GROMACS .gro file of C-alpha atoms in nm:
model
  120
    1UNK     CA    1   3.829  -6.279  -9.748
    2UNK     CA    2   3.877  -6.301  -9.374
    3UNK     CA    3   3.851  -5.991  -9.158
    4UNK     CA    4   4.106  -5.941  -8.880
    5UNK     CA    5   3.952  -6.010  -8.542
    6UNK     CA    6   3.941  -5.705  -8.319
    7UNK     CA    7   4.154  -5.803  -8.023
    8UNK     CA    8   4.205  -5.450  -7.890
    9UNK     CA    9   4.115  -5.461  -7.521
   10UNK     CA   10   3.978  -5.815  -7.561
   11UNK     CA   11   3.976  -6.036  -7.255
   12UNK     CA   12   3.927  -6.410  -7.233
   13UNK     CA   13   3.869  -6.625  -6.927
   14UNK     CA   14   4.076  -6.941  -6.902
   15UNK     CA   15   3.995  -7.158  -6.599
   16UNK     CA   16   3.849  -6.847  -6.433
   17UNK     CA   17   4.166  -6.644  -6.494
   18UNK     CA   18   4.120  -6.338  -6.713
   19UNK     CA   19   4.380  -6.291  -6.987
   20UNK     CA   20   4.411  -5.963  -7.175
   21UNK     CA   21   4.475  -6.003  -7.547
   22UNK     CA   22   4.653  -5.727  -7.733
   23UNK     CA   23   4.820  -5.668  -8.068
   24UNK     CA   24   5.175  -5.538  -8.083
   25UNK     CA   25   5.338  -5.380  -8.389
   26UNK     CA   26   5.679  -5.547  -8.344
   27UNK     CA   27   5.668  -5.846  -8.110
   28UNK     CA   28   5.980  -6.001  -7.960
   29UNK     CA   29   6.028  -6.297  -7.727
   30UNK     CA   30   6.366  -6.348  -7.563
   31UNK     CA   31   6.534  -6.129  -7.826
   32UNK     CA   32   6.373  -6.304  -8.122
   33UNK     CA   33   6.088  -6.176  -8.342
   34UNK     CA   34   5.772  -6.381  -8.293
   35UNK     CA   35   5.407  -6.405  -8.396
   36UNK     CA   36   5.262  -6.442  -8.047
   37UNK     CA   37   5.358  -6.476  -7.684
   38UNK     CA   38   5.176  -6.570  -7.366
   39UNK     CA   39   5.289  -6.407  -7.042
   40UNK     CA   40   5.157  -6.634  -6.767
   41UNK     CA   41   5.257  -6.414  -6.471
   42UNK     CA   42   5.091  -6.109  -6.626
   43UNK     CA   43   4.787  -6.296  -6.767
   44UNK     CA   44   4.852  -6.149  -7.111
   45UNK     CA   45   4.854  -6.278  -7.465
   46UNK     CA   46   5.027  -6.061  -7.723
   47UNK     CA   47   4.988  -6.104  -8.098
   48UNK     CA   48   5.200  -5.960  -8.378
   49UNK     CA   49   4.981  -5.700  -8.550
   50UNK     CA   50   5.151  -5.751  -8.888
   51UNK     CA   51   4.996  -6.096  -8.942
   52UNK     CA   52   4.722  -6.172  -9.192
   53UNK     CA   53   4.374  -6.230  -9.047
   54UNK     CA   54   4.402  -6.607  -9.084
   55UNK     CA   55   4.751  -6.625  -8.936
   56UNK     CA   56   4.641  -6.408  -8.642
   57UNK     CA   57   4.354  -6.649  -8.573
   58UNK     CA   58   4.591  -6.946  -8.588
   59UNK     CA   59   4.840  -6.778  -8.357
   60UNK     CA   60   4.563  -6.681  -8.113
   61UNK     CA   61   4.448  -7.046  -8.090
   62UNK     CA   62   4.813  -7.149  -8.039
   63UNK     CA   63   4.861  -6.897  -7.757
   64UNK     CA   64   4.528  -6.996  -7.597
   65UNK     CA   65   4.655  -7.353  -7.575
   66UNK     CA   66   4.970  -7.230  -7.395
   67UNK     CA   67   4.754  -7.043  -7.143
   68UNK     CA   68   4.500  -7.326  -7.104
   69UNK     CA   69   4.769  -7.582  -7.027
   70UNK     CA   70   4.931  -7.343  -6.779
   71UNK     CA   71   4.603  -7.264  -6.602
   72UNK     CA   72   4.521  -7.637  -6.590
   73UNK     CA   73   4.843  -7.688  -6.392
   74UNK     CA   74   5.017  -7.866  -6.678
   75UNK     CA   75   5.329  -7.648  -6.679
   76UNK     CA   76   5.540  -7.940  -6.804
   77UNK     CA   77   5.347  -7.907  -7.131
   78UNK     CA   78   5.254  -7.538  -7.141
   79UNK     CA   79   5.576  -7.440  -7.321
   80UNK     CA   80   5.618  -7.756  -7.528
   81UNK     CA   81   5.611  -7.625  -7.885
   82UNK     CA   82   5.636  -7.980  -8.027
   83UNK     CA   83   5.299  -8.049  -7.863
   84UNK     CA   84   5.134  -7.709  -7.902
   85UNK     CA   85   5.218  -7.643  -8.269
   86UNK     CA   86   5.039  -7.948  -8.413
   87UNK     CA   87   4.760  -7.934  -8.155
   88UNK     CA   88   4.702  -7.564  -8.226
   89UNK     CA   89   4.690  -7.626  -8.601
   90UNK     CA   90   4.452  -7.920  -8.555
   91UNK     CA   91   4.221  -7.724  -8.323
   92UNK     CA   92   4.217  -7.423  -8.554
   93UNK     CA   93   4.133  -7.650  -8.847
   94UNK     CA   94   3.859  -7.823  -8.646
   95UNK     CA   95   3.699  -7.489  -8.561
   96UNK     CA   96   3.725  -7.346  -8.913
   97UNK     CA   97   3.605  -7.660  -9.092
   98UNK     CA   98   3.305  -7.700  -8.860
   99UNK     CA   99   3.188  -7.343  -8.813
  100UNK     CA  100   2.820  -7.439  -8.839
  101UNK     CA  101   2.855  -7.679  -8.547
  102UNK     CA  102   3.035  -7.420  -8.335
  103UNK     CA  103   2.769  -7.157  -8.417
  104UNK     CA  104   2.493  -7.399  -8.310
  105UNK     CA  105   2.684  -7.476  -7.990
  106UNK     CA  106   2.723  -7.104  -7.916
  107UNK     CA  107   2.355  -7.041  -7.984
  108UNK     CA  108   2.264  -7.318  -7.739
  109UNK     CA  109   2.507  -7.176  -7.484
  110UNK     CA  110   2.361  -6.826  -7.521
  111UNK     CA  111   2.009  -6.963  -7.486
  112UNK     CA  112   2.108  -7.162  -7.177
  113UNK     CA  113   2.297  -6.865  -7.029
  114UNK     CA  114   1.989  -6.645  -7.083
  115UNK     CA  115   1.766  -6.902  -6.914
  116UNK     CA  116   2.002  -6.930  -6.618
  117UNK     CA  117   2.020  -6.551  -6.588
  118UNK     CA  118   1.640  -6.521  -6.577
  119UNK     CA  119   1.600  -6.800  -6.319
  120UNK     CA  120   1.807  -6.631  -6.049
   0.00000   0.00000   0.00000
């Protein structure tokens, strides 16, 4: 059983821009209930707190794609749900089905980051 990720006061850097991630009890976007929303001008990602752990992870990946496209200067695509929905689902699936690979990659990154930190 999946445990809900702790996104309280979590920050993530996207193209060197820090986004604050938070969970909201009842989340609305333009008068409609929603699972997640990315506020580009405020550098915030809000997630509906009532979601299951898996759904929250999926929605977080979805919202991260919105923010990544925006910060990459691809605003023509950053709100394109027809692009982001399938891409978000595919990326989430890629991550979840290849967790060992991603863990190895993170271990290598941490090792490299530690080496860089000790060199300076």
